[in-house]
Structures are given as C-alpha cells and as structure tokens.
Amino acid sequence: MTLRVPADLCAAVRERRAALDQLSLDLHGTPETRFEEHYAVEQLAARLAVAGFAVDKDVAGLPTAFTATHRGSADGPTIAVLLEYDALPDIGHGCGHNLIAAGGLTAAVAAASVRPGHRGTLKVIGTPGEEGGGGKILMLERGVFDGVDAAVMFHPADRSLRARHALAASHLRVVFRGVSAHAAKAPWDGRSAAAGTQLFLTAVDSLRQFIPPTARVHGVVVRGGGAPNVVPDHAEVDIFVREATSAALDALLPRVLAAADGAALATGTTVDYTETAPRYTERNNNMVMADRLAAYTAGLGLELEPPSPQNPAGSSDIGNVSAKIPVIHPYVQICPRDTPGHSVRMREAARSPYAHDAVETITTALAALVLDLLDEPELLDEVRAEFRASLPVPTRGQESP
C-alpha cells in the first residue's frame, strides 16, 4: 500500500531541513555518553520551546530527561515521539542518535505547525541513557509514560525496515577479588583477580558452543590490575547476556554466573555480580503503525522491508515500553548494507548528506503517522486491538480483577 503525505506537511518538514541538518551535526560533534547529555538536552528543549511546546526538564529524577507537550484544540489521545541523544564511549555517535533526536524533533514540530488544532496531545519525550543505561525503563517505572496511548521513533541502520526483533538483555558487572602479592618475590602468597577474569571469559567462550544460536554473551575487562609486578587483588568485567526472550534470558543467566563462580573457585578468588542497568526486554512491534508508516515512506520513494528473522538484532530499552503501550521502532538506511553498527564507519555515516536525506524522508512519514494517530480514532482502535492481542495470556491466578 502507498499513501501520500499531505503537501503542507511535506513542505513543513522541507522548510526545516536546514535546521534538522544543523542540529544533527551539532549533536554529532558534541557527543555525550549516557546520562551526561546536558548539551543535547539544552539544544533540543530550546528548539521545542520556541516551537510552542511546554517543556519540562529533569523529569523522573533524571537531569537529562525531559518532556515537551503540545496540546490540541479538543480532547483526544496522547501520542509521543521519542528522542534518543546519547553517544557511545570512545566512538561517539556510532549509533546515529544525533539523527534520532534531530529527526524526531522535526517530525513533532512540523506536525504541530500544520495541525495546531489537532485532537489530543502531542508529546515529545527525551529519553537519555539508551546505550546500556535503561533511561526509558526508569522513566516508565516513574510514570512518564502514564497516559500515553502510543509512542513512535525511528533508528538509523544499514537497511530500511518496518520492524526488527530486539533481544532481551542483562547488563552485568562481574567483580573478582583476590590477594595482592609481589609478582616475583612471592607470587604464591597472592591470588590473582585478573586470573579469575581471564578464566571466566575463557569459560564463556567455551559455553558459546552449547547455548542457542539466538543467545549473545560478550564482555570486556574494565579493570585488570595496576602494575605487572603486583598480583592484582581486584578485577572487573562488564558483560552483556542477551537472548530472544526474557524467559530464555532467565534460563541462560545462571549458566553464565556459574562460569564466574567456577573461575573464582579455580583461582582462589571470590566473585560477585550486579546488574548495572535495568533489564531490557524483547521488543513488541506494533505492525498496524509500522505498516501505516511504510505506506507513507513508499509514497515518498523509500521502501521499508518487512520484518525478517534474517535481520540481526540488538537490544534497546524501548522493549520495556513496548510491553506497556504500542510502539514502533523502524529503521532507515544511512549507509551501505552490512556496515557494522557501533563502529567508526557508522559514526561517519551518521553525519553524511545521504543520511540526512534519508532522515528527512522518514521524518516526513513519521509526522504524517503522528497526525493520523491523533485525528483518526479508528486507526488508534486498530493499534490498541493489535497491542492487546500481542500481550501474553495470563495464567490462572494472574487474571486482572
């Protein structure tokens, strides 16, 4: 199916193209990691305020979270456009969140400008710390999404997709503690925490042969000792454990932790582990919204592929939101296919003219979808019906009162 975006909305986005590019490049050149996105929030909030949105900062107890609200002329639903703007450590915007922020803001502002009398409420929600911080989960738990009927966003990628599965993920810090000693004079008096981490990561490598192909376990040593002539008494590994579903993740986690326990036993050290962020759940894509968006992008010359198990999946905190309200998280191609995400190549693509052309297209379609959701009750009814049907059937004793 192909749908035409209203001409006035196309023009509203096009008129803001220079501002979109400038904001995107500004954020790209000022990368800020999770929960440190102070410059990004100032830039985004200021532009939304000028566009007539009522801005609230420091929401949910998070200094770099915000909301911006545009109320229409009649009662109706609340539709949210989600922005991400955190960068990766060392790499910068290798995930293209500068484009998400600039494009999402432009979609919301353009929609409000051409339909100021829309029904209901158009809300922009600035969500920090997606890269391993779980900002959306914290905001969800603290009530920011209460009353939101549906939420939309997009993500840059190496291909254009209506939807993509995302893995449930646990973010672990595994800490080994040993006994310090002189590494040459009396190493037998020491117990090496670094050896514990080494053996743990080797055990994880051995485990990979015997876990499902849907699982992913990967980590880095973030602390391994201070000097080669001292037996390290403290070492740490940050490791992500991912699976296709939360239930499968629950089954896998004890096996990974058992590998840590075994490494500690073998090296005479002790080990403890904590989750460094809220647990990410798998994504529940709302295909009614995704298909409507794809119809609009097709009318603009951009085909969004249907979801496929052949498309590799990562994880995102929008999965937790998608378990509570209908959401979409489509992808738009900004670089050659198979360009790795979270890479220098992706970072450079995220500031290219090609990327900004693609973002203008999906921004235009996203703005059209937002207005449809606000002003077409029948569409929102379909969205809600699909969402209700997608939820797990409660078992006996779990039914709602």
Coordinates of C-alpha atoms in Angstrom, one line a residue:
M1 CA 0.0 0.0 0.0
T2 CA 1.1 3.5 -0.8
L3 CA -0.1 6.7 0.9
R4 CA 0.7 10.3 0.0
V5 CA 1.8 12.6 2.8
P6 CA -0.2 15.9 2.7
A7 CA 1.6 18.6 0.8
D8 CA 1.6 21.1 3.6
L9 CA 3.3 18.6 5.9
C10 CA 5.9 17.7 3.3
A11 CA 6.6 21.4 2.9
A12 CA 6.8 21.9 6.7
V13 CA 9.5 19.3 7.0
R14 CA 11.4 20.5 4.0
E15 CA 11.4 24.1 5.3
R16 CA 13.0 22.8 8.5
R17 CA 15.6 20.6 6.6
A18 CA 18.5 23.1 7.2
A19 CA 17.7 23.3 10.9
L20 CA 17.5 19.5 11.1
D21 CA 20.9 19.1 9.5
Q22 CA 22.4 21.8 11.7
L23 CA 21.1 20.3 14.9
S24 CA 22.1 16.8 13.9
L25 CA 25.7 17.8 13.0
D26 CA 25.9 19.9 16.2
L27 CA 25.0 16.9 18.4
H28 CA 27.3 14.7 16.3
G29 CA 30.2 17.0 17.0
T30 CA 29.4 17.2 20.7
P31 CA 29.0 13.5 21.7
E32 CA 27.8 12.9 25.3
T33 CA 27.6 9.5 26.9
R34 CA 24.6 8.0 28.8
F35 CA 23.1 10.3 31.4
E36 CA 25.6 13.1 30.6
E37 CA 23.7 14.6 27.7
H38 CA 23.4 18.1 29.1
Y39 CA 24.3 20.0 25.9
A40 CA 21.9 17.9 23.8
V41 CA 19.0 18.5 26.2
E42 CA 19.6 22.2 26.2
Q43 CA 19.6 22.3 22.4
L44 CA 16.5 20.1 22.0
A45 CA 14.5 21.8 24.8
A46 CA 15.2 25.3 23.5
R47 CA 14.0 24.5 20.0
L48 CA 10.9 22.8 21.2
A49 CA 10.1 25.8 23.5
V50 CA 10.4 28.2 20.5
A51 CA 8.0 25.9 18.6
G52 CA 5.4 26.4 21.2
F53 CA 5.8 23.2 23.2
A54 CA 5.6 23.3 27.0
V55 CA 8.9 21.9 28.2
D56 CA 9.6 20.1 31.5
K57 CA 13.2 19.2 32.3
D58 CA 14.7 16.9 35.0
V59 CA 11.7 14.6 34.7
A60 CA 11.7 11.2 36.5
G61 CA 14.6 12.4 38.7
L62 CA 16.9 12.2 35.6
P63 CA 18.8 15.5 34.8
T64 CA 19.0 14.7 31.1
A65 CA 15.4 13.5 30.6
F66 CA 12.6 15.9 29.5
T67 CA 9.2 16.1 28.1
A68 CA 7.7 18.7 25.7
T69 CA 3.9 19.0 25.3
H70 CA 1.7 20.4 22.6
R71 CA -2.0 20.4 23.4
G72 CA -4.6 20.4 20.6
S73 CA -7.9 22.1 20.5
A74 CA -10.1 19.1 21.5
D75 CA -9.9 16.1 23.8
G76 CA -8.2 13.1 22.4
P77 CA -5.3 10.6 22.7
T78 CA -1.7 11.3 23.8
I79 CA 0.9 10.3 21.1
A80 CA 4.6 10.5 22.0
V81 CA 7.6 11.0 19.8
L82 CA 10.7 9.5 21.5
L83 CA 14.1 11.1 21.2
E84 CA 17.5 9.5 21.9
Y85 CA 20.7 11.5 22.0
D86 CA 23.4 9.6 24.0
A87 CA 26.6 8.6 22.3
L88 CA 28.9 5.7 22.8
P89 CA 32.1 5.8 24.8
D90 CA 35.2 6.4 22.7
I91 CA 33.3 6.1 19.4
G92 CA 30.8 8.9 19.7
H93 CA 27.6 8.8 17.6
G94 CA 28.3 5.4 16.1
C95 CA 24.7 4.5 16.6
G96 CA 23.3 7.7 15.0
H97 CA 21.3 9.0 17.9
N98 CA 22.1 12.5 16.7
L99 CA 19.8 11.7 13.7
I100 CA 17.1 10.2 16.0
A101 CA 17.0 13.4 18.1
A102 CA 17.0 15.9 15.2
G103 CA 14.6 13.9 13.0
G104 CA 12.1 13.1 15.8
L105 CA 12.1 16.8 16.9
T106 CA 11.5 17.9 13.4
A107 CA 8.6 15.4 12.9
A108 CA 6.9 16.7 16.1
V109 CA 7.4 20.4 15.3
A110 CA 6.3 20.0 11.7
A111 CA 3.2 18.1 12.7
A112 CA 2.2 20.7 15.3
S113 CA 2.8 23.6 12.9
V114 CA 0.5 22.3 10.2
R115 CA -2.2 21.0 12.5
P116 CA -2.2 23.2 15.6
G117 CA -5.8 22.3 16.3
H118 CA -5.2 18.5 16.3
R119 CA -7.1 16.4 18.7
G120 CA -5.4 15.3 22.0
T121 CA -1.8 15.8 23.0
L122 CA 1.4 15.6 21.0
K123 CA 4.3 14.9 23.4
V124 CA 8.0 14.7 22.8
I125 CA 9.8 12.6 25.4
G126 CA 13.6 13.0 25.6
T127 CA 15.0 9.6 26.8
P128 CA 18.6 9.6 27.9
G129 CA 20.9 6.6 28.5
E130 CA 19.7 4.1 25.9
E131 CA 23.2 2.8 25.5
G132 CA 23.3 0.5 28.5
G133 CA 21.6 2.9 30.9
G134 CA 18.0 2.0 30.5
G135 CA 16.7 5.5 30.6
K136 CA 13.3 4.6 29.1
I137 CA 12.8 1.9 31.7
L138 CA 13.5 4.3 34.6
M139 CA 11.1 6.8 33.1
L140 CA 8.5 4.1 32.5
E141 CA 8.8 3.0 36.1
R142 CA 8.5 6.6 37.4
G143 CA 5.3 7.3 35.5
V144 CA 6.5 9.4 32.5
F145 CA 4.6 7.1 30.1
D146 CA 1.4 7.1 32.1
G147 CA -1.5 8.2 29.9
V148 CA 0.5 7.8 26.6
D149 CA -1.6 5.9 24.1
A150 CA 1.2 5.1 21.6
A151 CA 4.9 6.1 21.1
V152 CA 6.9 6.3 17.9
M153 CA 10.5 6.8 16.9
F154 CA 13.0 5.6 14.2
H155 CA 16.6 4.4 14.2
P156 CA 19.4 4.7 11.6
A157 CA 20.8 1.5 10.3
D158 CA 22.4 -0.3 7.3
R159 CA 19.0 -1.2 5.9
S160 CA 15.4 0.2 6.0
L161 CA 13.0 -1.9 8.0
R162 CA 9.4 -1.6 9.2
A163 CA 10.4 -3.5 12.3
R164 CA 13.1 -5.7 13.8
H165 CA 13.2 -8.0 16.7
A166 CA 15.3 -7.0 19.7
L167 CA 16.9 -9.2 22.2
A168 CA 16.2 -9.2 26.0
A169 CA 19.4 -8.2 27.7
S170 CA 21.1 -8.2 31.1
H171 CA 24.0 -5.8 31.8
L172 CA 26.3 -7.4 34.3
R173 CA 29.4 -6.2 36.2
V174 CA 31.4 -9.2 37.5
V175 CA 33.9 -8.4 40.1
F176 CA 36.7 -10.7 41.2
R177 CA 38.7 -10.1 44.4
G178 CA 41.9 -11.8 45.3
V179 CA 45.0 -11.3 47.4
S180 CA 47.8 -8.9 46.5
A181 CA 51.4 -10.0 46.5
H182 CA 54.8 -9.3 44.8
A183 CA 54.6 -11.0 41.5
A184 CA 58.3 -12.0 41.5
K185 CA 59.3 -12.4 45.1
A186 CA 56.3 -14.3 46.5
P187 CA 53.6 -14.9 43.9
W188 CA 52.4 -17.9 45.8
D189 CA 51.1 -15.6 48.5
G190 CA 48.8 -13.9 46.0
R191 CA 45.5 -14.9 44.5
S192 CA 45.1 -13.1 41.2
A193 CA 41.7 -11.4 40.5
A194 CA 43.0 -10.9 36.9
A195 CA 43.4 -14.7 36.5
G196 CA 39.8 -15.0 37.7
T197 CA 38.5 -12.7 34.9
Q198 CA 40.7 -14.5 32.3
L199 CA 39.3 -17.9 33.3
F200 CA 35.8 -16.5 33.4
L201 CA 36.0 -15.2 29.9
T202 CA 37.5 -18.4 28.6
A203 CA 34.6 -20.3 30.3
V204 CA 32.2 -18.0 28.5
D205 CA 33.9 -18.8 25.2
S206 CA 33.5 -22.5 25.9
L207 CA 29.9 -22.0 26.8
R208 CA 29.0 -20.5 23.5
Q209 CA 29.1 -23.8 21.7
F210 CA 26.3 -25.1 24.0
I211 CA 23.9 -22.2 24.0
P212 CA 21.1 -21.5 21.5
P213 CA 22.1 -19.5 18.3
T214 CA 19.7 -16.7 19.5
A215 CA 21.9 -16.0 22.5
R216 CA 24.7 -13.5 22.7
V217 CA 27.3 -13.2 25.5
H218 CA 30.0 -10.6 25.2
G219 CA 32.1 -8.6 27.6
V220 CA 35.3 -6.5 28.2
V221 CA 37.7 -6.3 31.1
V222 CA 37.3 -2.8 32.6
R223 CA 39.8 -3.3 35.4
G224 CA 42.6 -5.9 35.5
G225 CA 45.3 -4.6 37.8
G226 CA 47.6 -1.6 38.1
A227 CA 51.2 -2.9 37.6
P228 CA 52.7 -6.1 36.2
N229 CA 54.8 -6.8 39.2
V230 CA 51.8 -6.8 41.6
V231 CA 49.4 -9.7 41.8
P232 CA 46.0 -7.9 41.2
D233 CA 43.6 -8.2 44.1
H234 CA 40.7 -6.6 42.2
A235 CA 39.5 -7.0 38.6
E236 CA 36.2 -6.4 36.8
V237 CA 34.4 -7.5 33.7
D238 CA 31.4 -5.8 32.1
I239 CA 29.4 -8.4 30.2
F240 CA 26.1 -8.4 28.3
V241 CA 24.0 -11.5 28.2
R242 CA 21.2 -11.5 25.6
E243 CA 18.5 -13.8 24.4
A244 CA 15.5 -13.8 22.1
T245 CA 13.0 -13.6 25.0
S246 CA 13.1 -12.7 28.7
A247 CA 12.2 -16.3 29.6
A248 CA 15.2 -17.6 27.6
L249 CA 17.4 -15.0 29.2
D250 CA 16.3 -16.1 32.7
A251 CA 17.4 -19.7 31.7
L252 CA 20.8 -18.6 30.3
L253 CA 21.9 -16.2 33.1
P254 CA 22.5 -18.9 35.8
R255 CA 24.9 -20.7 33.4
V256 CA 26.9 -17.5 32.8
L257 CA 27.1 -16.8 36.5
A258 CA 28.1 -20.4 37.2
A259 CA 31.1 -19.8 34.9
A260 CA 32.1 -16.9 37.1
D261 CA 31.7 -19.0 40.3
G262 CA 33.8 -21.7 38.8
A263 CA 36.5 -19.3 37.7
A264 CA 36.7 -17.9 41.3
L265 CA 36.9 -21.4 42.8
A266 CA 39.7 -22.4 40.4
T267 CA 41.8 -19.3 41.1
G268 CA 41.2 -19.0 44.9
T269 CA 39.4 -15.7 44.5
T270 CA 35.9 -14.5 45.3
V271 CA 33.3 -13.1 42.9
D272 CA 30.2 -11.1 43.0
Y273 CA 28.0 -9.7 40.3
T274 CA 25.4 -6.9 39.9
E275 CA 23.2 -5.7 37.1
T276 CA 24.4 -2.2 36.1
A277 CA 21.2 -1.2 34.4
P278 CA 17.6 -2.3 34.4
R279 CA 16.9 -5.5 32.4
Y280 CA 15.9 -4.8 28.8
T281 CA 13.0 -6.9 27.4
E282 CA 12.4 -8.1 23.9
R283 CA 10.5 -5.7 21.6
N284 CA 6.8 -5.9 20.8
N285 CA 6.5 -4.1 17.5
N286 CA 3.1 -2.7 16.6
M287 CA 2.6 -3.6 12.9
V288 CA -0.5 -1.6 12.4
M289 CA 1.5 1.6 13.0
A290 CA 4.6 0.2 11.2
D291 CA 2.6 -0.7 8.1
R292 CA 1.0 2.8 8.0
L293 CA 4.4 4.4 8.3
A294 CA 5.7 2.1 5.5
A295 CA 2.8 3.2 3.3
Y296 CA 3.8 6.8 3.7
T297 CA 7.5 6.2 3.1
A298 CA 6.6 4.2 0.0
G299 CA 4.8 7.3 -1.3
L300 CA 8.0 9.2 -0.7
G301 CA 10.1 6.7 -2.6
L302 CA 11.5 4.7 0.4
E303 CA 10.6 1.1 0.8
L304 CA 10.7 -0.3 4.3
E305 CA 11.4 -4.1 4.3
P306 CA 9.0 -6.2 6.3
P307 CA 10.5 -7.8 9.5
S308 CA 12.6 -10.9 9.0
P309 CA 14.5 -13.3 11.3
Q310 CA 17.4 -12.9 8.9
N311 CA 18.0 -9.3 10.1
P312 CA 20.4 -9.2 13.1
A313 CA 19.1 -7.9 16.3
G314 CA 20.5 -5.8 19.2
S315 CA 18.7 -4.6 22.3
S316 CA 17.0 -1.4 23.4
D317 CA 15.2 -0.1 26.4
I318 CA 12.2 0.6 24.2
G319 CA 11.4 -3.1 24.5
N320 CA 10.2 -2.4 28.1
V321 CA 8.0 0.4 26.9
S322 CA 6.6 -1.8 24.1
A323 CA 5.3 -4.2 26.8
K324 CA 3.1 -1.4 28.3
I325 CA 2.0 0.6 25.3
P326 CA 2.0 0.3 21.5
V327 CA 5.3 1.4 19.9
I328 CA 7.2 1.3 16.7
H329 CA 10.9 1.4 16.1
P330 CA 11.5 1.3 12.4
Y331 CA 15.0 1.6 10.7
V332 CA 16.2 3.8 7.9
Q333 CA 19.2 3.1 5.9
I334 CA 22.0 5.7 6.2
C335 CA 25.0 3.7 4.9
P336 CA 25.9 0.7 2.7
R337 CA 24.3 -2.6 3.8
D338 CA 26.3 -4.6 6.3
T339 CA 28.1 -1.6 7.7
P340 CA 28.6 -2.5 11.3
G341 CA 26.7 -0.6 13.9
H342 CA 28.5 0.9 16.9
S343 CA 31.5 1.5 14.6
V344 CA 33.6 4.4 13.3
R345 CA 32.1 3.7 9.8
M346 CA 28.6 4.1 11.2
R347 CA 29.6 7.2 13.1
E348 CA 30.9 8.9 9.9
A349 CA 27.8 7.8 8.0
A350 CA 25.6 9.5 10.7
R351 CA 26.8 12.9 9.6
S352 CA 26.6 12.4 5.8
P353 CA 24.3 14.2 3.4
Y354 CA 22.9 10.7 2.4
A355 CA 21.9 10.1 6.0
H356 CA 20.2 13.4 6.3
D357 CA 18.3 12.9 3.1
A358 CA 17.0 9.5 4.4
V359 CA 16.1 11.1 7.7
E360 CA 14.1 13.8 6.0
T361 CA 12.0 11.1 4.3
I362 CA 11.3 9.0 7.4
T363 CA 10.7 12.2 9.4
T364 CA 8.0 13.3 7.0
A365 CA 6.3 9.9 7.2
L366 CA 6.6 9.8 11.0
A367 CA 4.9 13.3 11.2
A368 CA 2.1 12.0 9.0
L369 CA 1.6 8.9 11.2
V370 CA 1.5 11.1 14.3
L371 CA -1.2 13.2 12.9
D372 CA -3.2 10.2 11.8
L373 CA -2.9 8.7 15.3
L374 CA -4.1 12.0 16.9
D375 CA -7.0 12.6 14.5
E376 CA -8.2 9.1 13.4
P377 CA -9.9 7.3 16.3
E378 CA -10.4 4.2 14.1
L379 CA -6.7 3.8 13.4
L380 CA -5.8 4.1 17.1
D381 CA -8.5 1.5 17.8
E382 CA -6.8 -0.9 15.4
V383 CA -3.4 -0.1 17.1
R384 CA -4.8 -0.9 20.5
A385 CA -6.5 -4.1 19.4
E386 CA -3.3 -5.4 18.0
F387 CA -1.4 -4.5 21.1
R388 CA -3.9 -6.2 23.4
A389 CA -3.7 -9.3 21.2
S390 CA 0.1 -9.3 21.4
L391 CA 0.2 -9.5 25.2
P392 CA 0.8 -12.8 26.9
V393 CA -2.3 -14.7 28.0
P394 CA -2.3 -14.6 31.8
T395 CA -2.1 -17.9 33.6
R396 CA -4.5 -19.0 36.3
G397 CA -4.2 -16.7 39.3
Q398 CA -2.8 -13.8 37.2
E399 CA -6.0 -12.6 35.7
S400 CA -6.9 -8.9 36.3
P401 CA -9.5 -8.4 39.0

